[in-house]
């Protein structure tokens, strides 16, 4: 996929900026003590604050603030020690307060950055404008009754981080890489679970098209995308729609659009003219938020190693390729598993086994690494058997499939099936003599110059040994015998 679209009148370039809503991991809501647990019975986790009762008073949950600071540090943002909560006023049935408490002019984090890696190994820095903290709304339920809509306020008041990128993304692939990378970072620092299918991470995608190098054009915003794949499709559709308008000499109207997954189209939701005037003003129930430098320092000191640092360490210390390192660090659990297997062993061998064998089987079984039937020490034992020549790499793959299937240890399977590699020179010589005695005609041909037959002999010897002869030794001994 390219960064550009070729129209009848020339080339158009994507300009994309993303607003990501990430639900903060915290036991209770942003301004109340009600639980945030997912999947509970409707309206069982609603305090008077979340229900917008008259006279209620919000009390800030410092865990949510600490989580936002941690995330801000992870995206290399500036942590603002002074920030302000505003009321964003609008009416919606799932918003009983009649306003959302958010941050507008003075967010808690500004000016961050995030590095995305593309498939060709290249890297690009994407600017982040801001990260602010706000409340989530409740949920209208339209599918419970043919004649009525209901509202579930369990989500009302849950803390969100809104992370706004600069318009630095230049293709749907870059946008996808950005969302994946951000999700990976959020999971590393454990501030959001990143589960898009549950709605705990949602994306609003802004896109406009321009002639390469020229001024930005008018953008449209596609709201509430809940999968990376849908986002890419929505962006591709929207780009073509805008190019059609621009090529016909028209102007793109700035508006908010929705992506209809079934039809694969974006549709207008509201135009800029109807856009809300939210009448932002500082919430009189909440003092401005002032953070002590010690609090920020303490959080900074507790940060785990982040994906970029881990990736560079895997490349520099373990000699892994950029691609392998990226794959292994994307999820922290995979990286931890890898390090446990690689400890004291061949780093590249361990990386190959995870990426092409283990991940392959896990994928097929629809399992995550936390449910892997083969543990890190068990895979390590298998790699040791390869390294000390007990088994060949090929046999190892068969053993691994059985380990995955049955949970048995590698050593046990080798014993049970007699798969131990033959490395005894005498035994290998005996098999070779036997094959040569049988194939006198071929030996003659080989000796009179038909070199190609060497592979045939290797095959015959391997077969005669039941696949158990050490291939390297077979090659060596066979060479001396045939040439001798
Ligand atoms: P608003 O305040 O109207 O929401 P912002 O300036 O906050 O607008 O921008 C919202 C998002 O739109 C940001 O992610 C930003 O990068 C992106 N954006 C801004 N201008 C453009 C543009 N011309 N084309 C595409 N995306 C844009
Ligand atoms: Mg905005």
Tab-separated table of C-alpha atoms and ligand atoms in Angstrom:
chain	number	residue	atom	x	y	z
A	1	UNK	CA	0.000	0.000	0.000
A	2	UNK	CA	1.270	3.388	-0.973
A	3	UNK	CA	1.217	6.709	0.831
A	4	UNK	CA	-0.402	8.298	-2.183
A	5	UNK	CA	-3.370	7.947	-4.465
A	6	UNK	CA	-2.967	8.510	-8.203
A	7	UNK	CA	-5.931	10.489	-9.460
A	8	UNK	CA	-6.719	11.531	-13.038
A	9	UNK	CA	-5.198	14.948	-12.356
A	10	UNK	CA	-2.112	13.774	-10.464
A	11	UNK	CA	-0.897	12.516	-7.121
A	12	UNK	CA	-2.636	12.965	-3.750
A	13	UNK	CA	-1.028	12.433	-0.380
A	14	UNK	CA	-2.666	11.344	2.876
A	15	UNK	CA	-2.541	13.562	5.966
A	16	UNK	CA	-3.799	11.725	9.055
A	17	UNK	CA	-4.038	12.651	12.737
A	18	UNK	CA	-5.492	10.306	15.361
A	19	UNK	CA	-7.354	10.937	18.618
A	20	UNK	CA	-7.192	7.804	20.769
A	21	UNK	CA	-9.446	7.318	23.800
A	22	UNK	CA	-7.858	4.922	26.257
A	23	UNK	CA	-9.715	3.720	29.322
A	24	UNK	CA	-7.522	4.105	32.387
A	25	UNK	CA	-6.809	0.982	34.435
A	26	UNK	CA	-8.097	1.880	37.910
A	27	UNK	CA	-10.437	0.112	40.309
A	28	UNK	CA	-12.703	3.114	40.620
A	29	UNK	CA	-13.950	5.943	38.442
A	30	UNK	CA	-12.306	9.315	37.801
A	31	UNK	CA	-14.427	11.319	40.251
A	32	UNK	CA	-16.302	8.670	42.271
A	33	UNK	CA	-15.631	5.463	44.198
A	34	UNK	CA	-17.854	3.297	41.968
A	35	UNK	CA	-16.253	0.204	40.436
A	36	UNK	CA	-15.033	0.163	36.842
A	37	UNK	CA	-15.290	-3.592	36.341
A	38	UNK	CA	-16.205	-4.586	32.792
A	39	UNK	CA	-19.213	-6.747	31.989
A	40	UNK	CA	-21.294	-6.255	35.158
A	41	UNK	CA	-25.092	-6.039	35.197
A	42	UNK	CA	-26.289	-2.662	33.825
A	43	UNK	CA	-26.516	0.203	36.345
A	44	UNK	CA	-24.929	-1.698	39.232
A	45	UNK	CA	-21.818	0.485	39.350
A	46	UNK	CA	-23.256	3.951	39.520
A	47	UNK	CA	-22.673	6.469	42.307
A	48	UNK	CA	-24.750	9.686	42.605
A	49	UNK	CA	-21.811	11.482	40.962
A	50	UNK	CA	-21.939	9.186	37.910
A	51	UNK	CA	-25.732	9.577	37.720
A	52	UNK	CA	-25.390	13.368	37.698
A	53	UNK	CA	-27.516	13.860	40.814
A	54	UNK	CA	-28.034	17.489	41.834
A	55	UNK	CA	-25.585	18.625	44.487
A	56	UNK	CA	-23.107	15.818	43.961
A	57	UNK	CA	-19.441	16.694	44.217
A	58	UNK	CA	-16.657	15.097	42.181
A	59	UNK	CA	-13.556	14.002	44.094
A	60	UNK	CA	-10.507	13.319	42.011
A	61	UNK	CA	-9.122	9.762	41.981
A	62	UNK	CA	-5.343	10.200	42.175
A	63	UNK	CA	-4.717	6.716	40.750
A	64	UNK	CA	-6.127	7.919	37.429
A	65	UNK	CA	-3.871	10.976	37.537
A	66	UNK	CA	-0.800	8.880	38.305
A	67	UNK	CA	-1.701	6.585	35.416
A	68	UNK	CA	-1.934	9.586	33.075
A	69	UNK	CA	1.472	10.837	34.249
A	70	UNK	CA	2.965	7.384	33.700
A	71	UNK	CA	1.535	7.276	30.185
A	72	UNK	CA	2.764	10.817	29.539
A	73	UNK	CA	6.285	9.793	30.497
A	74	UNK	CA	6.042	6.684	28.296
A	75	UNK	CA	5.241	8.849	25.251
A	76	UNK	CA	8.075	11.214	26.216
A	77	UNK	CA	5.618	14.039	26.858
A	78	UNK	CA	5.980	17.157	28.966
A	79	UNK	CA	4.163	16.619	32.258
A	80	UNK	CA	2.383	19.839	33.168
A	81	UNK	CA	2.482	20.350	36.915
A	82	UNK	CA	-0.502	22.672	36.583
A	83	UNK	CA	-3.583	21.525	34.662
A	84	UNK	CA	-7.269	22.379	34.681
A	85	UNK	CA	-10.518	20.404	34.473
A	86	UNK	CA	-13.203	22.013	32.320
A	87	UNK	CA	-16.849	21.328	31.710
A	88	UNK	CA	-17.662	20.416	28.123
A	89	UNK	CA	-21.400	21.073	27.870
A	90	UNK	CA	-23.716	19.035	25.666
A	91	UNK	CA	-26.898	16.996	25.939
A	92	UNK	CA	-27.009	13.293	25.369
A	93	UNK	CA	-29.216	10.641	27.019
A	94	UNK	CA	-26.148	8.752	28.279
A	95	UNK	CA	-24.683	11.915	29.845
A	96	UNK	CA	-26.858	12.683	32.882
A	97	UNK	CA	-24.675	15.561	34.115
A	98	UNK	CA	-25.314	17.517	30.925
A	99	UNK	CA	-21.585	18.034	30.605
A	100	UNK	CA	-18.423	15.988	30.491
A	101	UNK	CA	-15.530	16.894	32.771
A	102	UNK	CA	-12.476	17.079	30.514
A	103	UNK	CA	-9.313	19.111	30.054
A	104	UNK	CA	-9.250	21.680	27.315
A	105	UNK	CA	-6.753	24.535	27.340
A	106	UNK	CA	-4.454	23.126	30.000
A	107	UNK	CA	-4.014	19.365	29.655
A	108	UNK	CA	-1.921	17.278	32.012
A	109	UNK	CA	0.531	16.261	29.244
A	110	UNK	CA	1.699	18.096	26.136
A	111	UNK	CA	4.231	17.513	23.335
A	112	UNK	CA	5.060	13.836	23.271
A	113	UNK	CA	6.380	11.554	20.567
A	114	UNK	CA	6.094	7.987	19.433
A	115	UNK	CA	8.326	5.980	17.068
A	116	UNK	CA	6.592	3.750	14.547
A	117	UNK	CA	8.359	0.954	12.680
A	118	UNK	CA	7.305	0.094	9.168
A	119	UNK	CA	7.519	-3.366	7.586
A	120	UNK	CA	10.620	-2.441	5.573
A	121	UNK	CA	12.443	-1.775	8.861
A	122	UNK	CA	12.293	2.026	8.560
A	123	UNK	CA	11.325	4.156	11.555
A	124	UNK	CA	9.420	7.410	11.802
A	125	UNK	CA	8.779	9.747	14.701
A	126	UNK	CA	5.143	10.828	15.111
A	127	UNK	CA	4.440	13.928	17.178
A	128	UNK	CA	1.848	13.828	19.946
A	129	UNK	CA	0.071	17.088	20.647
A	130	UNK	CA	-1.394	16.320	24.041
A	131	UNK	CA	-2.752	13.784	26.471
A	132	UNK	CA	-5.675	14.880	28.636
A	133	UNK	CA	-7.855	13.175	31.201
A	134	UNK	CA	-11.651	13.099	30.974
A	135	UNK	CA	-14.763	11.160	31.980
A	136	UNK	CA	-16.388	8.542	29.791
A	137	UNK	CA	-20.146	8.698	29.130
A	138	UNK	CA	-22.696	5.933	29.778
A	139	UNK	CA	-24.103	3.720	27.053
A	140	UNK	CA	-27.481	3.869	25.317
A	141	UNK	CA	-28.882	0.411	24.625
A	142	UNK	CA	-31.082	0.275	21.531
A	143	UNK	CA	-31.304	-3.476	21.110
A	144	UNK	CA	-33.086	-4.531	24.319
A	145	UNK	CA	-36.653	-3.649	23.354
A	146	UNK	CA	-38.396	-2.867	20.026
A	147	UNK	CA	-40.090	0.259	21.339
A	148	UNK	CA	-37.659	1.706	23.855
A	149	UNK	CA	-34.067	2.639	24.346
A	150	UNK	CA	-32.395	2.108	27.709
A	151	UNK	CA	-29.336	3.577	29.307
A	152	UNK	CA	-26.569	1.816	31.226
A	153	UNK	CA	-24.533	4.173	33.396
A	154	UNK	CA	-21.841	1.696	34.477
A	155	UNK	CA	-19.357	3.370	32.143
A	156	UNK	CA	-20.448	6.884	33.134
A	157	UNK	CA	-17.554	8.608	34.887
A	158	UNK	CA	-14.884	6.030	34.058
A	159	UNK	CA	-11.510	7.748	33.539
A	160	UNK	CA	-10.200	8.111	29.999
A	161	UNK	CA	-6.989	9.430	28.543
A	162	UNK	CA	-7.391	11.160	25.196
A	163	UNK	CA	-4.124	11.040	23.275
A	164	UNK	CA	-4.031	13.354	20.247
A	165	UNK	CA	-1.388	12.919	17.545
A	166	UNK	CA	-0.114	15.646	15.243
A	167	UNK	CA	-1.141	15.279	11.596
A	168	UNK	CA	2.150	13.457	10.923
A	169	UNK	CA	0.813	10.158	9.610
A	170	UNK	CA	0.992	9.681	5.839
A	171	UNK	CA	-0.823	6.419	5.106
A	172	UNK	CA	-3.334	3.990	6.593
A	173	UNK	CA	-0.353	1.676	7.298
A	174	UNK	CA	1.381	4.355	9.322
A	175	UNK	CA	-1.864	5.017	11.192
A	176	UNK	CA	-2.171	1.287	11.918
A	177	UNK	CA	1.454	1.105	13.082
A	178	UNK	CA	0.820	4.100	15.358
A	179	UNK	CA	-2.226	2.533	17.008
A	180	UNK	CA	-0.437	-0.792	17.497
A	181	UNK	CA	2.609	0.891	18.972
A	182	UNK	CA	0.547	3.069	21.291
A	183	UNK	CA	-1.413	0.020	22.426
A	184	UNK	CA	1.823	-1.846	23.078
A	185	UNK	CA	3.158	1.028	25.216
A	186	UNK	CA	-0.101	1.344	27.185
A	187	UNK	CA	0.065	-2.375	27.959
A	188	UNK	CA	3.713	-2.205	28.992
A	189	UNK	CA	3.010	0.562	31.509
A	190	UNK	CA	-0.316	-1.067	32.485
A	191	UNK	CA	-2.372	2.097	32.227
A	192	UNK	CA	-4.912	0.740	29.680
A	193	UNK	CA	-5.604	-2.856	28.633
A	194	UNK	CA	-5.799	-1.782	24.976
A	195	UNK	CA	-8.686	-4.150	24.212
A	196	UNK	CA	-10.351	-2.451	21.267
A	197	UNK	CA	-13.077	-5.080	20.926
A	198	UNK	CA	-14.290	-4.271	24.460
A	199	UNK	CA	-14.171	-0.549	23.713
A	200	UNK	CA	-11.412	0.192	26.214
A	201	UNK	CA	-9.447	1.777	23.377
A	202	UNK	CA	-11.247	3.698	20.599
A	203	UNK	CA	-9.936	5.794	17.758
A	204	UNK	CA	-11.225	8.934	16.012
A	205	UNK	CA	-9.309	9.293	12.738
A	206	UNK	CA	-8.875	12.668	11.004
A	207	UNK	CA	-7.904	12.602	7.350
A	208	UNK	CA	-7.402	15.079	4.537
A	209	UNK	CA	-5.724	14.779	1.127
A	210	UNK	CA	-3.238	17.175	-0.454
A	211	UNK	CA	-0.780	17.514	-3.300
A	212	UNK	CA	2.574	16.282	-1.917
A	213	UNK	CA	4.386	19.078	-0.120
A	214	UNK	CA	1.490	21.559	-0.293
A	215	UNK	CA	-0.637	23.002	2.537
A	216	UNK	CA	-2.943	20.696	4.489
A	217	UNK	CA	-6.443	20.360	3.065
A	218	UNK	CA	-9.792	20.278	4.863
A	219	UNK	CA	-10.168	17.214	7.041
A	220	UNK	CA	-12.974	14.896	8.033
A	221	UNK	CA	-13.087	13.043	11.304
A	222	UNK	CA	-14.218	9.410	11.395
A	223	UNK	CA	-15.545	8.654	14.878
A	224	UNK	CA	-15.333	5.641	17.157
A	225	UNK	CA	-13.297	3.106	15.248
A	226	UNK	CA	-12.880	-0.025	17.334
A	227	UNK	CA	-10.385	-2.095	15.386
A	228	UNK	CA	-7.146	-1.364	13.554
A	229	UNK	CA	-8.422	-3.122	10.458
A	230	UNK	CA	-11.640	-1.102	10.343
A	231	UNK	CA	-9.642	2.081	10.816
A	232	UNK	CA	-7.429	1.283	7.811
A	233	UNK	CA	-10.445	0.463	5.669
A	234	UNK	CA	-12.280	3.598	6.762
A	235	UNK	CA	-9.248	5.752	5.936
A	236	UNK	CA	-8.835	4.185	2.489
A	237	UNK	CA	-12.506	4.673	1.674
A	238	UNK	CA	-12.549	8.231	2.980
A	239	UNK	CA	-9.386	9.157	1.049
A	240	UNK	CA	-10.905	7.987	-2.253
A	241	UNK	CA	-14.125	9.856	-1.490
A	242	UNK	CA	-12.189	13.073	-0.868
A	243	UNK	CA	-10.003	12.615	-3.964
A	244	UNK	CA	-13.140	12.250	-6.113
A	245	UNK	CA	-14.468	15.542	-4.746
A	246	UNK	CA	-11.146	17.360	-5.165
A	247	UNK	CA	-10.548	16.066	-8.683
A	248	UNK	CA	-14.011	17.249	-9.749
A	249	UNK	CA	-12.991	20.730	-8.574
A	250	UNK	CA	-15.124	20.558	-5.424
A	251	UNK	CA	-14.327	21.295	-1.809
A	252	UNK	CA	-14.344	18.788	1.014
A	253	UNK	CA	-16.772	19.844	3.732
A	254	UNK	CA	-15.302	19.598	7.225
A	255	UNK	CA	-17.491	17.143	9.067
A	256	UNK	CA	-17.731	14.242	11.452
A	257	UNK	CA	-18.386	10.907	9.772
A	258	UNK	CA	-19.170	7.370	10.851
A	259	UNK	CA	-17.790	4.172	9.333
A	260	UNK	CA	-20.445	1.656	8.335
A	261	UNK	CA	-18.594	-1.636	8.680
A	262	UNK	CA	-21.228	-3.634	6.748
A	263	UNK	CA	-21.095	-1.369	3.688
A	264	UNK	CA	-17.444	-0.417	4.031
A	265	UNK	CA	-18.393	3.275	3.675
A	266	UNK	CA	-18.122	6.440	5.733
A	267	UNK	CA	-21.285	8.514	6.199
A	268	UNK	CA	-21.862	12.045	7.372
A	269	UNK	CA	-22.891	12.376	11.023
A	270	UNK	CA	-22.724	16.136	11.482
A	271	UNK	CA	-21.115	19.036	9.651
A	272	UNK	CA	-18.883	21.745	11.082
A	273	UNK	CA	-21.777	24.223	10.774
A	274	UNK	CA	-23.842	22.152	13.176
A	275	UNK	CA	-20.798	21.585	15.339
A	276	UNK	CA	-21.332	21.911	19.030
A	277	UNK	CA	-20.408	24.999	20.917
A	278	UNK	CA	-19.375	23.238	24.080
A	279	UNK	CA	-19.036	26.366	26.171
A	280	UNK	CA	-15.966	25.075	27.946
A	281	UNK	CA	-15.285	26.633	31.333
A	282	UNK	CA	-13.231	25.520	34.332
A	283	UNK	CA	-15.284	23.182	36.532
A	284	UNK	CA	-16.118	25.213	39.669
A	285	UNK	CA	-16.341	21.977	41.715
A	286	UNK	CA	-12.701	21.106	41.083
A	287	UNK	CA	-9.552	23.021	41.931
A	288	UNK	CA	-6.839	23.176	39.281
A	289	UNK	CA	-4.648	20.103	39.519
A	290	UNK	CA	-1.176	20.770	40.902
A	291	UNK	CA	1.385	17.987	40.849
A	292	UNK	CA	4.448	17.793	43.091
A	293	UNK	CA	7.686	17.181	41.224
A	294	UNK	CA	8.424	14.322	43.678
A	295	UNK	CA	5.280	12.506	42.538
A	296	UNK	CA	6.421	12.749	38.919
A	297	UNK	CA	9.968	11.683	39.824
A	298	UNK	CA	8.656	8.697	41.754
A	299	UNK	CA	6.596	7.539	38.785
A	300	UNK	CA	9.540	8.099	36.429
A	301	UNK	CA	11.727	5.934	38.676
A	302	UNK	CA	9.188	3.089	38.568
A	303	UNK	CA	8.881	2.922	34.776
A	304	UNK	CA	9.471	-0.497	33.207
A	305	UNK	CA	11.722	-0.968	30.190
A	306	UNK	CA	9.614	0.215	27.225
A	307	UNK	CA	9.250	-1.509	23.830
A	308	UNK	CA	11.727	0.759	21.996
A	309	UNK	CA	14.462	0.286	24.590
A	310	UNK	CA	13.845	-3.454	24.687
A	311	UNK	CA	13.911	-3.659	20.908
A	312	UNK	CA	17.234	-1.832	20.696
A	313	UNK	CA	18.679	-4.027	23.429
A	314	UNK	CA	17.574	-7.183	21.583
A	315	UNK	CA	19.281	-5.910	18.421
A	316	UNK	CA	22.477	-4.632	20.064
A	317	UNK	CA	23.065	-7.327	22.689
A	318	UNK	CA	21.464	-10.356	21.040
A	319	UNK	CA	22.172	-9.564	17.368
A	320	UNK	CA	18.511	-9.888	16.367
A	321	UNK	CA	17.234	-8.336	13.122
A	322	UNK	CA	15.016	-5.230	13.435
A	323	UNK	CA	12.041	-7.288	12.282
A	324	UNK	CA	12.544	-10.142	14.763
A	325	UNK	CA	13.130	-7.693	17.586
A	326	UNK	CA	9.927	-5.786	16.727
A	327	UNK	CA	7.858	-8.945	16.663
A	328	UNK	CA	9.225	-10.140	20.000
A	329	UNK	CA	8.807	-6.874	21.929
A	330	UNK	CA	5.308	-5.943	20.698
A	331	UNK	CA	3.726	-7.751	23.654
A	332	UNK	CA	5.579	-7.710	26.947
A	333	UNK	CA	4.563	-11.316	27.711
A	334	UNK	CA	6.194	-12.494	24.472
A	335	UNK	CA	9.374	-10.552	25.220
A	336	UNK	CA	9.564	-12.028	28.736
A	337	UNK	CA	9.003	-15.540	27.387
A	338	UNK	CA	11.723	-14.979	24.791
A	339	UNK	CA	14.231	-13.768	27.352
A	340	UNK	CA	13.537	-16.788	29.533
A	341	UNK	CA	14.185	-19.145	26.603
A	342	UNK	CA	17.217	-17.227	25.295
A	343	UNK	CA	18.966	-16.965	28.668
A	344	UNK	CA	22.248	-18.884	28.363
A	345	UNK	CA	21.371	-20.115	24.861
A	346	UNK	CA	21.806	-19.141	21.216
A	347	UNK	CA	19.787	-15.890	20.934
A	348	UNK	CA	18.965	-16.152	17.254
A	349	UNK	CA	18.013	-19.824	17.490
A	350	UNK	CA	15.647	-18.944	20.342
A	351	UNK	CA	14.147	-16.031	18.357
A	352	UNK	CA	13.568	-18.240	15.313
A	353	UNK	CA	11.881	-20.912	17.372
A	354	UNK	CA	9.515	-18.448	19.000
A	355	UNK	CA	8.616	-16.558	15.852
A	356	UNK	CA	8.286	-19.345	13.317
A	357	UNK	CA	7.347	-22.338	15.451
A	358	UNK	CA	5.724	-21.312	18.732
A	359	UNK	CA	3.814	-18.246	17.466
A	360	UNK	CA	2.711	-20.265	14.446
A	361	UNK	CA	1.166	-23.028	16.553
A	362	UNK	CA	-0.309	-20.578	19.086
A	363	UNK	CA	-1.916	-18.666	16.238
A	364	UNK	CA	-3.407	-21.805	14.757
A	365	UNK	CA	-4.749	-22.823	18.170
A	366	UNK	CA	-6.104	-19.300	18.780
A	367	UNK	CA	-4.093	-19.078	22.000
A	368	UNK	CA	-2.028	-16.345	23.620
A	369	UNK	CA	1.417	-16.977	25.036
A	370	UNK	CA	-0.007	-17.060	28.575
A	371	UNK	CA	-1.888	-20.244	27.578
A	372	UNK	CA	1.037	-21.831	25.755
A	373	UNK	CA	1.124	-25.616	26.358
A	374	UNK	CA	4.924	-25.405	26.021
A	375	UNK	CA	6.577	-23.381	28.783
A	376	UNK	CA	9.774	-21.372	28.358
A	377	UNK	CA	11.920	-23.935	30.237
A	378	UNK	CA	10.379	-26.765	28.161
A	379	UNK	CA	11.241	-25.000	24.894
A	380	UNK	CA	14.702	-24.284	26.316
A	381	UNK	CA	15.243	-27.999	26.950
A	382	UNK	CA	14.351	-28.749	23.321
A	383	UNK	CA	16.857	-26.158	22.076
A	384	UNK	CA	19.532	-27.707	24.284
A	385	UNK	CA	18.927	-31.089	22.644
A	386	UNK	CA	19.500	-29.472	19.244
A	387	UNK	CA	22.632	-27.643	20.389
A	388	UNK	CA	24.302	-30.735	21.865
A	389	UNK	CA	23.477	-32.774	18.729
A	390	UNK	CA	21.121	-35.171	20.511
A	391	UNK	CA	18.507	-34.438	17.840
A	392	UNK	CA	18.545	-32.784	14.429
A	393	UNK	CA	16.691	-29.538	13.720
A	394	UNK	CA	14.193	-31.432	11.613
A	395	UNK	CA	13.398	-34.001	14.262
A	396	UNK	CA	13.089	-31.135	16.725
A	397	UNK	CA	10.172	-29.693	14.786
A	398	UNK	CA	8.291	-32.969	15.004
A	399	UNK	CA	9.054	-33.257	18.701
A	400	UNK	CA	7.900	-29.690	19.228
A	401	UNK	CA	4.553	-30.344	17.543
A	402	UNK	CA	4.053	-33.263	19.923
A	403	UNK	CA	5.094	-31.196	22.948
A	404	UNK	CA	2.520	-28.592	21.966
A	405	UNK	CA	-0.121	-31.259	21.504
A	406	UNK	CA	0.514	-33.341	24.633
A	407	UNK	CA	2.467	-31.088	27.000
A	408	UNK	CA	5.166	-33.770	27.279
A	409	UNK	CA	8.810	-32.813	27.815
A	410	UNK	CA	11.212	-33.002	24.847
A	411	UNK	CA	13.512	-35.524	26.566
A	412	UNK	CA	10.591	-37.855	27.274
A	413	UNK	CA	9.464	-37.843	23.641
A	414	UNK	CA	13.037	-38.494	22.428
A	415	UNK	CA	13.275	-41.519	24.761
A	416	UNK	CA	9.813	-42.869	23.993
A	417	UNK	CA	10.261	-42.678	20.241
A	418	UNK	CA	13.968	-43.469	20.121
A	419	UNK	CA	14.673	-40.259	18.256
A	420	UNK	CA	18.173	-39.804	19.538
A	421	UNK	CA	20.471	-38.794	16.748
A	422	UNK	CA	23.211	-41.260	15.784
A	423	UNK	CA	26.573	-39.546	16.202
A	424	UNK	CA	28.678	-42.670	16.515
A	425	UNK	CA	31.095	-42.669	13.549
A	426	UNK	CA	31.269	-46.449	13.473
A	427	UNK	CA	27.496	-46.828	13.227
A	428	UNK	CA	27.292	-44.208	10.488
A	429	UNK	CA	30.120	-45.858	8.540
A	430	UNK	CA	28.285	-49.179	8.720
A	431	UNK	CA	25.139	-47.689	7.199
A	432	UNK	CA	27.172	-45.990	4.469
A	433	UNK	CA	28.983	-49.234	3.602
A	434	UNK	CA	25.669	-50.997	3.363
A	435	UNK	CA	24.258	-48.351	0.991
A	436	UNK	CA	27.394	-48.314	-1.156
A	437	UNK	CA	27.374	-52.100	-1.413
A	438	UNK	CA	23.786	-51.954	-2.634
A	439	UNK	CA	24.290	-49.107	-5.103
A	440	UNK	CA	27.481	-50.182	-6.886
A	441	UNK	CA	26.247	-48.821	-10.230
A	442	UNK	CA	25.639	-45.341	-8.771
A	443	UNK	CA	29.006	-45.387	-6.973
A	444	UNK	CA	30.659	-46.031	-10.325
A	445	UNK	CA	28.785	-43.153	-11.964
A	446	UNK	CA	29.640	-40.825	-9.122
A	447	UNK	CA	33.325	-41.694	-9.274
A	448	UNK	CA	33.386	-41.115	-13.037
A	449	UNK	CA	32.292	-37.503	-12.487
A	450	UNK	CA	28.536	-37.433	-11.792
A	451	UNK	CA	28.877	-35.198	-8.676
A	452	UNK	CA	25.160	-34.593	-8.531
A	453	UNK	CA	24.665	-38.091	-7.155
A	454	UNK	CA	26.086	-37.017	-3.794
A	455	UNK	CA	22.656	-35.818	-2.671
A	456	UNK	CA	21.186	-39.184	-3.619
A	457	UNK	CA	23.637	-40.973	-1.313
A	458	UNK	CA	22.936	-38.597	1.568
A	459	UNK	CA	19.237	-39.284	1.130
A	460	UNK	CA	19.740	-43.063	1.047
A	461	UNK	CA	21.918	-43.050	4.164
A	462	UNK	CA	19.502	-40.835	6.077
A	463	UNK	CA	16.647	-43.098	5.090
A	464	UNK	CA	18.514	-46.248	6.053
A	465	UNK	CA	19.246	-44.737	9.459
A	466	UNK	CA	15.591	-43.952	10.028
A	467	UNK	CA	16.341	-40.222	9.802
A	468	UNK	CA	18.443	-40.417	12.932
A	469	UNK	CA	21.992	-40.106	11.577
A	470	UNK	CA	23.625	-36.741	12.221
A	471	UNK	CA	23.430	-35.113	8.757
A	472	UNK	CA	26.715	-33.251	9.124
A	473	UNK	CA	28.609	-36.448	9.957
A	474	UNK	CA	26.894	-38.340	7.143
A	475	UNK	CA	28.134	-35.699	4.712
A	476	UNK	CA	31.695	-35.864	5.997
A	477	UNK	CA	32.037	-39.638	6.147
A	478	UNK	CA	30.249	-40.135	2.841
A	479	UNK	CA	32.632	-37.709	1.150
A	480	UNK	CA	35.734	-39.557	2.350
A	481	UNK	CA	34.318	-42.959	1.446
A	482	UNK	CA	33.062	-42.024	-2.028
A	483	UNK	CA	36.082	-39.968	-2.973
A	484	UNK	CA	38.516	-42.410	-1.394
B	1	LIG	P1	-10.225	19.981	16.948
B	1	LIG	O1	-9.875	20.887	18.086
B	1	LIG	O2	-11.179	20.565	15.978
B	1	LIG	O3	-10.558	18.597	17.390
B	1	LIG	P2	-7.444	19.520	16.591
B	1	LIG	O4	-6.525	20.581	16.147
B	1	LIG	O5	-7.449	19.137	18.017
B	1	LIG	O6	-8.896	19.881	16.093
B	1	LIG	O7	-7.120	18.239	15.726
B	1	LIG	C1	-7.720	17.035	15.953
B	1	LIG	C2	-6.944	15.978	15.178
B	1	LIG	O8	-6.973	16.267	13.780
B	1	LIG	C3	-5.482	15.893	15.541
B	1	LIG	O9	-5.131	14.539	15.679
B	1	LIG	C4	-4.769	16.514	14.365
B	1	LIG	O10	-3.513	15.915	14.137
B	1	LIG	C5	-5.687	16.213	13.211
B	1	LIG	N1	-5.626	17.173	12.128
B	1	LIG	C6	-5.573	18.516	12.231
B	1	LIG	N2	-5.564	19.070	10.997
B	1	LIG	C7	-5.613	18.059	10.097
B	1	LIG	C8	-5.654	18.011	8.657
B	1	LIG	N3	-5.655	19.088	7.897
B	1	LIG	N4	-5.717	16.785	8.091
B	1	LIG	C9	-5.748	15.674	8.843
B	1	LIG	N5	-5.717	15.661	10.171
B	1	LIG	C10	-5.659	16.839	10.816
B	2	LIG	MG1	-9.277	18.121	19.350
